[in-house]
PDB file of C-alpha atoms in Angstrom:
ATOM      1  CA  UNK A   1     125.154  38.769  82.716  1.00  0.00           C
ATOM      2  CA  UNK A   2     125.964  39.953  86.281  1.00  0.00           C
ATOM      3  CA  UNK A   3     126.279  43.681  85.844  1.00  0.00           C
ATOM      4  CA  UNK A   4     128.991  45.430  88.263  1.00  0.00           C
ATOM      5  CA  UNK A   5     128.875  48.827  89.427  1.00  0.00           C
ATOM      6  CA  UNK A   6     131.482  50.992  91.411  1.00  0.00           C
ATOM      7  CA  UNK A   7     131.268  54.084  93.547  1.00  0.00           C
ATOM      8  CA  UNK A   8     132.705  56.677  93.462  1.00  0.00           C
ATOM      9  CA  UNK A   9     133.828  56.741  89.863  1.00  0.00           C
ATOM     10  CA  UNK A  10     136.781  58.997  90.889  1.00  0.00           C
ATOM     11  CA  UNK A  11     137.983  59.933  94.184  1.00  0.00           C
ATOM     12  CA  UNK A  12     140.607  62.570  95.087  1.00  0.00           C
ATOM     13  CA  UNK A  13     142.653  61.727  98.414  1.00  0.00           C
ATOM     14  CA  UNK A  14     145.602  62.696 100.306  1.00  0.00           C
ATOM     15  CA  UNK A  15     148.697  60.629 101.377  1.00  0.00           C
ATOM     16  CA  UNK A  16     147.766  59.046 104.821  1.00  0.00           C
ATOM     17  CA  UNK A  17     143.928  59.198 104.134  1.00  0.00           C
ATOM     18  CA  UNK A  18     141.686  56.193 104.664  1.00  0.00           C
ATOM     19  CA  UNK A  19     139.533  55.514 101.304  1.00  0.00           C
ATOM     20  CA  UNK A  20     136.852  53.087 100.720  1.00  0.00           C
ATOM     21  CA  UNK A  21     135.515  51.936  97.139  1.00  0.00           C
ATOM     22  CA  UNK A  22     132.304  50.281  96.935  1.00  0.00           C
ATOM     23  CA  UNK A  23     131.284  47.636  94.158  1.00  0.00           C
ATOM     24  CA  UNK A  24     127.815  46.386  93.828  1.00  0.00           C
ATOM     25  CA  UNK A  25     126.700  43.295  91.532  1.00  0.00           C
ATOM     26  CA  UNK A  26     123.455  43.192  89.951  1.00  0.00           C
ATOM     27  CA  UNK A  27     122.509  39.697  91.531  1.00  0.00           C
ATOM     28  CA  UNK A  28     124.324  37.739  94.366  1.00  0.00           C
ATOM     29  CA  UNK A  29     127.996  36.616  93.477  1.00  0.00           C
ATOM     30  CA  UNK A  30     128.269  35.123  97.063  1.00  0.00           C
ATOM     31  CA  UNK A  31     131.904  36.272  97.654  1.00  0.00           C
ATOM     32  CA  UNK A  32     133.254  35.676  94.231  1.00  0.00           C
ATOM     33  CA  UNK A  33     134.608  38.944  93.830  1.00  0.00           C
ATOM     34  CA  UNK A  34     138.111  40.220  93.030  1.00  0.00           C
ATOM     35  CA  UNK A  35     139.950  43.610  92.910  1.00  0.00           C
ATOM     36  CA  UNK A  36     142.618  44.711  90.677  1.00  0.00           C
ATOM     37  CA  UNK A  37     144.785  47.805  90.573  1.00  0.00           C
ATOM     38  CA  UNK A  38     145.905  49.464  87.260  1.00  0.00           C
ATOM     39  CA  UNK A  39     148.450  52.202  86.710  1.00  0.00           C
ATOM     40  CA  UNK A  40     148.606  54.359  83.546  1.00  0.00           C
ATOM     41  CA  UNK A  41     150.116  52.171  80.756  1.00  0.00           C
ATOM     42  CA  UNK A  42     150.357  49.096  82.770  1.00  0.00           C
ATOM     43  CA  UNK A  43     148.471  45.795  83.083  1.00  0.00           C
ATOM     44  CA  UNK A  44     146.198  45.275  85.973  1.00  0.00           C
ATOM     45  CA  UNK A  45     147.524  43.540  89.059  1.00  0.00           C
ATOM     46  CA  UNK A  46     145.416  41.446  91.278  1.00  0.00           C
ATOM     47  CA  UNK A  47     145.026  42.737  94.935  1.00  0.00           C
ATOM     48  CA  UNK A  48     142.215  40.775  96.424  1.00  0.00           C
ATOM     49  CA  UNK A  49     140.371  37.509  95.423  1.00  0.00           C
ATOM     50  CA  UNK A  50     137.315  35.860  97.327  1.00  0.00           C
ATOM     51  CA  UNK A  51     136.287  39.214  98.470  1.00  0.00           C
ATOM     52  CA  UNK A  52     138.483  39.406 101.235  1.00  0.00           C
ATOM     53  CA  UNK A  53     141.635  37.450 100.660  1.00  0.00           C
ATOM     54  CA  UNK A  54     144.774  39.277 100.126  1.00  0.00           C
ATOM     55  CA  UNK A  55     147.460  38.232  97.636  1.00  0.00           C
ATOM     56  CA  UNK A  56     150.801  37.519  98.595  1.00  0.00           C
ATOM     57  CA  UNK A  57     152.764  40.502  98.497  1.00  0.00           C
ATOM     58  CA  UNK A  58     149.978  43.092  98.575  1.00  0.00           C
ATOM     59  CA  UNK A  59     150.324  45.520 101.436  1.00  0.00           C
ATOM     60  CA  UNK A  60     148.472  44.910 104.600  1.00  0.00           C
ATOM     61  CA  UNK A  61     146.872  48.530 104.320  1.00  0.00           C
ATOM     62  CA  UNK A  62     144.520  47.095 101.628  1.00  0.00           C
ATOM     63  CA  UNK A  63     141.481  45.065 102.796  1.00  0.00           C
ATOM     64  CA  UNK A  64     138.376  43.912 101.268  1.00  0.00           C
ATOM     65  CA  UNK A  65     135.007  42.890 102.513  1.00  0.00           C
ATOM     66  CA  UNK A  66     131.521  42.077 101.534  1.00  0.00           C
ATOM     67  CA  UNK A  67     129.303  39.313 100.156  1.00  0.00           C
ATOM     68  CA  UNK A  68     126.051  38.857  97.994  1.00  0.00           C
ATOM     69  CA  UNK A  69     125.778  42.053  96.169  1.00  0.00           C
ATOM     70  CA  UNK A  70     127.691  44.824  98.022  1.00  0.00           C
ATOM     71  CA  UNK A  71     131.415  44.814  98.667  1.00  0.00           C
ATOM     72  CA  UNK A  72     134.185  47.224  99.738  1.00  0.00           C
ATOM     73  CA  UNK A  73     137.902  47.845  99.179  1.00  0.00           C
ATOM     74  CA  UNK A  74     139.616  49.868 101.822  1.00  0.00           C
ATOM     75  CA  UNK A  75     143.032  51.410 101.821  1.00  0.00           C
ATOM     76  CA  UNK A  76     143.764  52.124 105.522  1.00  0.00           C
ATOM     77  CA  UNK A  77     146.521  54.739 105.119  1.00  0.00           C
ATOM     78  CA  UNK A  78     146.971  55.904 101.414  1.00  0.00           C
ATOM     79  CA  UNK A  79     150.703  55.720  99.953  1.00  0.00           C
ATOM     80  CA  UNK A  80     152.119  57.611  96.973  1.00  0.00           C
ATOM     81  CA  UNK A  81     152.088  54.371  95.004  1.00  0.00           C
ATOM     82  CA  UNK A  82     148.277  53.789  95.697  1.00  0.00           C
ATOM     83  CA  UNK A  83     147.205  56.361  93.312  1.00  0.00           C
ATOM     84  CA  UNK A  84     145.810  54.458  90.471  1.00  0.00           C
ATOM     85  CA  UNK A  85     142.443  53.019  89.048  1.00  0.00           C
ATOM     86  CA  UNK A  86     140.916  50.028  90.808  1.00  0.00           C
ATOM     87  CA  UNK A  87     138.406  47.632  89.274  1.00  0.00           C
ATOM     88  CA  UNK A  88     136.285  45.075  90.741  1.00  0.00           C
ATOM     89  CA  UNK A  89     135.439  41.627  88.805  1.00  0.00           C
ATOM     90  CA  UNK A  90     133.007  38.809  89.536  1.00  0.00           C
ATOM     91  CA  UNK A  91     134.230  35.352  89.341  1.00  0.00           C
ATOM     92  CA  UNK A  92     130.916  33.925  89.952  1.00  0.00           C
ATOM     93  CA  UNK A  93     129.574  33.152  86.555  1.00  0.00           C
ATOM     94  CA  UNK A  94     130.762  33.654  82.946  1.00  0.00           C
ATOM     95  CA  UNK A  95     131.178  36.103  81.399  1.00  0.00           C
ATOM     96  CA  UNK A  96     133.298  37.255  84.342  1.00  0.00           C
ATOM     97  CA  UNK A  97     132.532  41.058  84.341  1.00  0.00           C
ATOM     98  CA  UNK A  98     134.344  44.013  85.316  1.00  0.00           C
ATOM     99  CA  UNK A  99     133.337  47.124  87.233  1.00  0.00           C
ATOM    100  CA  UNK A 100     133.663  50.567  85.405  1.00  0.00           C
ATOM    101  CA  UNK A 101     136.523  51.412  87.665  1.00  0.00           C
ATOM    102  CA  UNK A 102     137.499  53.958  90.350  1.00  0.00           C
ATOM    103  CA  UNK A 103     139.989  56.462  89.568  1.00  0.00           C
ATOM    104  CA  UNK A 104     141.920  57.327  92.718  1.00  0.00           C
ATOM    105  CA  UNK A 105     143.646  60.585  92.326  1.00  0.00           C
ATOM    106  CA  UNK A 106     146.145  62.853  94.673  1.00  0.00           C
ATOM    107  CA  UNK A 107     144.337  65.773  96.352  1.00  0.00           C
TER     108      UNK A 107
ATOM    109  CA  UNK B   1     158.361  32.142  86.065  1.00  0.00           C
ATOM    110  CA  UNK B   2     155.126  32.726  84.217  1.00  0.00           C
ATOM    111  CA  UNK B   3     155.007  35.150  81.379  1.00  0.00           C
ATOM    112  CA  UNK B   4     152.193  36.000  78.842  1.00  0.00           C
ATOM    113  CA  UNK B   5     152.930  37.727  75.600  1.00  0.00           C
ATOM    114  CA  UNK B   6     150.361  39.021  73.127  1.00  0.00           C
ATOM    115  CA  UNK B   7     151.091  39.751  69.369  1.00  0.00           C
ATOM    116  CA  UNK B   8     149.131  40.761  66.509  1.00  0.00           C
ATOM    117  CA  UNK B   9     148.589  43.387  64.086  1.00  0.00           C
ATOM    118  CA  UNK B  10     148.744  47.153  65.151  1.00  0.00           C
ATOM    119  CA  UNK B  11     146.376  48.315  62.748  1.00  0.00           C
ATOM    120  CA  UNK B  12     143.419  46.842  60.870  1.00  0.00           C
ATOM    121  CA  UNK B  13     140.936  48.058  58.567  1.00  0.00           C
ATOM    122  CA  UNK B  14     137.001  48.186  59.382  1.00  0.00           C
ATOM    123  CA  UNK B  15     135.268  44.913  58.511  1.00  0.00           C
ATOM    124  CA  UNK B  16     138.541  42.928  58.755  1.00  0.00           C
ATOM    125  CA  UNK B  17     139.216  39.992  60.946  1.00  0.00           C
ATOM    126  CA  UNK B  18     141.768  40.506  63.789  1.00  0.00           C
ATOM    127  CA  UNK B  19     143.873  37.633  65.069  1.00  0.00           C
ATOM    128  CA  UNK B  20     145.575  37.843  68.304  1.00  0.00           C
ATOM    129  CA  UNK B  21     148.071  35.295  69.668  1.00  0.00           C
ATOM    130  CA  UNK B  22     148.970  34.775  73.330  1.00  0.00           C
ATOM    131  CA  UNK B  23     152.126  32.932  73.927  1.00  0.00           C
ATOM    132  CA  UNK B  24     152.675  32.066  77.430  1.00  0.00           C
ATOM    133  CA  UNK B  25     155.524  30.020  79.277  1.00  0.00           C
ATOM    134  CA  UNK B  26     155.873  28.786  82.913  1.00  0.00           C
ATOM    135  CA  UNK B  27     152.619  26.908  83.184  1.00  0.00           C
ATOM    136  CA  UNK B  28     150.561  24.410  81.200  1.00  0.00           C
ATOM    137  CA  UNK B  29     146.990  24.868  79.897  1.00  0.00           C
ATOM    138  CA  UNK B  30     146.588  21.348  80.354  1.00  0.00           C
ATOM    139  CA  UNK B  31     147.070  21.565  84.042  1.00  0.00           C
ATOM    140  CA  UNK B  32     143.644  21.040  86.145  1.00  0.00           C
ATOM    141  CA  UNK B  33     142.307  24.535  86.793  1.00  0.00           C
ATOM    142  CA  UNK B  34     144.571  26.538  84.603  1.00  0.00           C
ATOM    143  CA  UNK B  35     142.855  29.042  82.030  1.00  0.00           C
ATOM    144  CA  UNK B  36     143.752  31.969  79.951  1.00  0.00           C
ATOM    145  CA  UNK B  37     141.373  34.790  79.220  1.00  0.00           C
ATOM    146  CA  UNK B  38     141.436  37.883  76.563  1.00  0.00           C
ATOM    147  CA  UNK B  39     140.400  41.298  78.107  1.00  0.00           C
ATOM    148  CA  UNK B  40     140.524  44.708  76.276  1.00  0.00           C
ATOM    149  CA  UNK B  41     140.561  48.395  77.094  1.00  0.00           C
ATOM    150  CA  UNK B  42     139.692  51.037  74.696  1.00  0.00           C
ATOM    151  CA  UNK B  43     141.711  54.219  75.285  1.00  0.00           C
ATOM    152  CA  UNK B  44     140.967  55.897  78.647  1.00  0.00           C
ATOM    153  CA  UNK B  45     138.056  53.423  79.377  1.00  0.00           C
ATOM    154  CA  UNK B  46     137.363  50.408  81.668  1.00  0.00           C
ATOM    155  CA  UNK B  47     138.518  46.913  81.383  1.00  0.00           C
ATOM    156  CA  UNK B  48     136.155  44.504  79.227  1.00  0.00           C
ATOM    157  CA  UNK B  49     136.154  40.934  79.291  1.00  0.00           C
ATOM    158  CA  UNK B  50     136.375  39.161  76.067  1.00  0.00           C
ATOM    159  CA  UNK B  51     136.790  35.554  76.464  1.00  0.00           C
ATOM    160  CA  UNK B  52     138.398  32.636  78.241  1.00  0.00           C
ATOM    161  CA  UNK B  53     139.514  28.951  77.593  1.00  0.00           C
ATOM    162  CA  UNK B  54     139.907  26.467  80.217  1.00  0.00           C
ATOM    163  CA  UNK B  55     142.304  23.514  80.817  1.00  0.00           C
ATOM    164  CA  UNK B  56     139.348  21.131  79.812  1.00  0.00           C
ATOM    165  CA  UNK B  57     138.644  23.071  76.255  1.00  0.00           C
ATOM    166  CA  UNK B  58     135.624  24.890  78.082  1.00  0.00           C
ATOM    167  CA  UNK B  59     135.303  28.285  76.423  1.00  0.00           C
ATOM    168  CA  UNK B  60     133.360  31.263  77.617  1.00  0.00           C
ATOM    169  CA  UNK B  61     132.613  34.589  75.775  1.00  0.00           C
ATOM    170  CA  UNK B  62     131.262  38.222  76.400  1.00  0.00           C
ATOM    171  CA  UNK B  63     127.684  38.086  75.747  1.00  0.00           C
ATOM    172  CA  UNK B  64     127.733  41.264  73.576  1.00  0.00           C
ATOM    173  CA  UNK B  65     130.662  40.207  71.489  1.00  0.00           C
ATOM    174  CA  UNK B  66     130.200  36.538  71.357  1.00  0.00           C
ATOM    175  CA  UNK B  67     129.119  36.334  67.706  1.00  0.00           C
ATOM    176  CA  UNK B  68     132.376  37.925  66.583  1.00  0.00           C
ATOM    177  CA  UNK B  69     134.919  36.227  68.843  1.00  0.00           C
ATOM    178  CA  UNK B  70     136.440  32.719  68.694  1.00  0.00           C
ATOM    179  CA  UNK B  71     139.163  31.510  71.279  1.00  0.00           C
ATOM    180  CA  UNK B  72     141.286  28.548  70.794  1.00  0.00           C
ATOM    181  CA  UNK B  73     144.507  27.075  71.979  1.00  0.00           C
ATOM    182  CA  UNK B  74     147.188  25.731  69.652  1.00  0.00           C
ATOM    183  CA  UNK B  75     147.772  22.220  69.630  1.00  0.00           C
ATOM    184  CA  UNK B  76     151.160  21.273  71.083  1.00  0.00           C
ATOM    185  CA  UNK B  77     152.143  24.866  71.489  1.00  0.00           C
ATOM    186  CA  UNK B  78     151.807  27.374  74.358  1.00  0.00           C
ATOM    187  CA  UNK B  79     149.679  29.637  72.664  1.00  0.00           C
ATOM    188  CA  UNK B  80     146.020  30.917  72.749  1.00  0.00           C
ATOM    189  CA  UNK B  81     144.514  32.377  69.705  1.00  0.00           C
ATOM    190  CA  UNK B  82     141.624  35.003  69.583  1.00  0.00           C
ATOM    191  CA  UNK B  83     139.951  35.928  66.466  1.00  0.00           C
ATOM    192  CA  UNK B  84     137.409  38.946  66.400  1.00  0.00           C
ATOM    193  CA  UNK B  85     135.696  39.455  63.088  1.00  0.00           C
ATOM    194  CA  UNK B  86     134.216  42.537  61.412  1.00  0.00           C
ATOM    195  CA  UNK B  87     136.311  44.988  63.347  1.00  0.00           C
ATOM    196  CA  UNK B  88     134.952  48.522  63.888  1.00  0.00           C
ATOM    197  CA  UNK B  89     136.600  51.647  65.080  1.00  0.00           C
ATOM    198  CA  UNK B  90     135.010  51.143  68.503  1.00  0.00           C
ATOM    199  CA  UNK B  91     137.195  48.007  68.993  1.00  0.00           C
ATOM    200  CA  UNK B  92     140.419  50.119  69.057  1.00  0.00           C
ATOM    201  CA  UNK B  93     142.171  49.700  72.282  1.00  0.00           C
ATOM    202  CA  UNK B  94     144.697  47.500  74.193  1.00  0.00           C
ATOM    203  CA  UNK B  95     144.155  43.852  74.102  1.00  0.00           C
ATOM    204  CA  UNK B  96     145.684  41.853  77.196  1.00  0.00           C
ATOM    205  CA  UNK B  97     145.815  38.089  77.688  1.00  0.00           C
ATOM    206  CA  UNK B  98     146.075  36.778  81.188  1.00  0.00           C
ATOM    207  CA  UNK B  99     146.340  33.409  83.047  1.00  0.00           C
ATOM    208  CA  UNK B 100     143.198  32.846  85.299  1.00  0.00           C
ATOM    209  CA  UNK B 101     143.793  30.365  88.056  1.00  0.00           C
ATOM    210  CA  UNK B 102     141.955  29.238  91.282  1.00  0.00           C
ATOM    211  CA  UNK B 103     143.545  30.098  94.744  1.00  0.00           C
ATOM    212  CA  UNK B 104     144.748  26.776  96.392  1.00  0.00           C
ATOM    213  CA  UNK B 105     142.019  24.690  97.633  1.00  0.00           C
ATOM    214  CA  UNK B 106     139.204  26.980  96.285  1.00  0.00           C
ATOM    215  CA  UNK B 107     136.991  27.741  93.610  1.00  0.00           C
ATOM    216  CA  UNK B 108     138.075  31.306  93.538  1.00  0.00           C
ATOM    217  CA  UNK B 109     139.473  32.305  90.203  1.00  0.00           C
ATOM    218  CA  UNK B 110     141.291  35.229  89.392  1.00  0.00           C
ATOM    219  CA  UNK B 111     143.700  36.734  86.749  1.00  0.00           C
ATOM    220  CA  UNK B 112     146.975  36.354  88.317  1.00  0.00           C
ATOM    221  CA  UNK B 113     149.667  37.108  85.814  1.00  0.00           C
ATOM    222  CA  UNK B 114     149.031  39.450  82.812  1.00  0.00           C
ATOM    223  CA  UNK B 115     150.918  40.244  79.431  1.00  0.00           C
ATOM    224  CA  UNK B 116     151.727  43.763  78.802  1.00  0.00           C
ATOM    225  CA  UNK B 117     149.105  44.167  76.097  1.00  0.00           C
ATOM    226  CA  UNK B 118     149.140  44.886  72.408  1.00  0.00           C
ATOM    227  CA  UNK B 119     147.426  47.815  70.918  1.00  0.00           C
ATOM    228  CA  UNK B 120     145.052  47.502  67.928  1.00  0.00           C
ATOM    229  CA  UNK B 121     143.908  50.438  66.051  1.00  0.00           C
ATOM    230  CA  UNK B 122     141.062  50.199  63.621  1.00  0.00           C
ATOM    231  CA  UNK B 123     140.998  52.399  60.861  1.00  0.00           C
ATOM    232  CA  UNK B 124     140.936  52.658  57.151  1.00  0.00           C
TER     233      UNK B 124
END
């Protein structure tokens, strides 16, 4: 299986900050990497597929990059509704494993 | 509009078998590229991929749980069923089903529509 790790595991930031979350795969997954946002008590919501492709309706302050084994999710200017947990997930090979998540909290 | 709804028992006893049903609408699991997956989340913990069934009948499972899981689609119904045997308190959590589809013209698959989840507690 492809193991996914994320750093940091938690992050405190303020509205307007720029934040970056890193996701690493245990083997190359090309650009088969998705990012999800989950708020407490809710189902996850997909933000980005294929490492850098923003889903329709997702604000442009979100961006993704990377290939191979290292990927990043960047939020350029945090908004109050962005405080949530973020998960990466690889879709290169089954089982399509998730990372452990990054909890983004308000400072 | 695509919707998915999970259903099943809220409480099961250790060693019992859990059966969950995902009832969906707004798409056909027979359409090329369409898939349905199950994901679970223990309280306060991360998402965990469980299983997936594809439009062509292919099935995929979590490596660590594959001996306990079975996924199937109900004939002539918009339902996907997940069974998990030998339930343990560590299996307590919220179980989600989601549609998996490829981005148009690509092989990038992602979970685009999720159910609200169903909570399962394993306790005697």
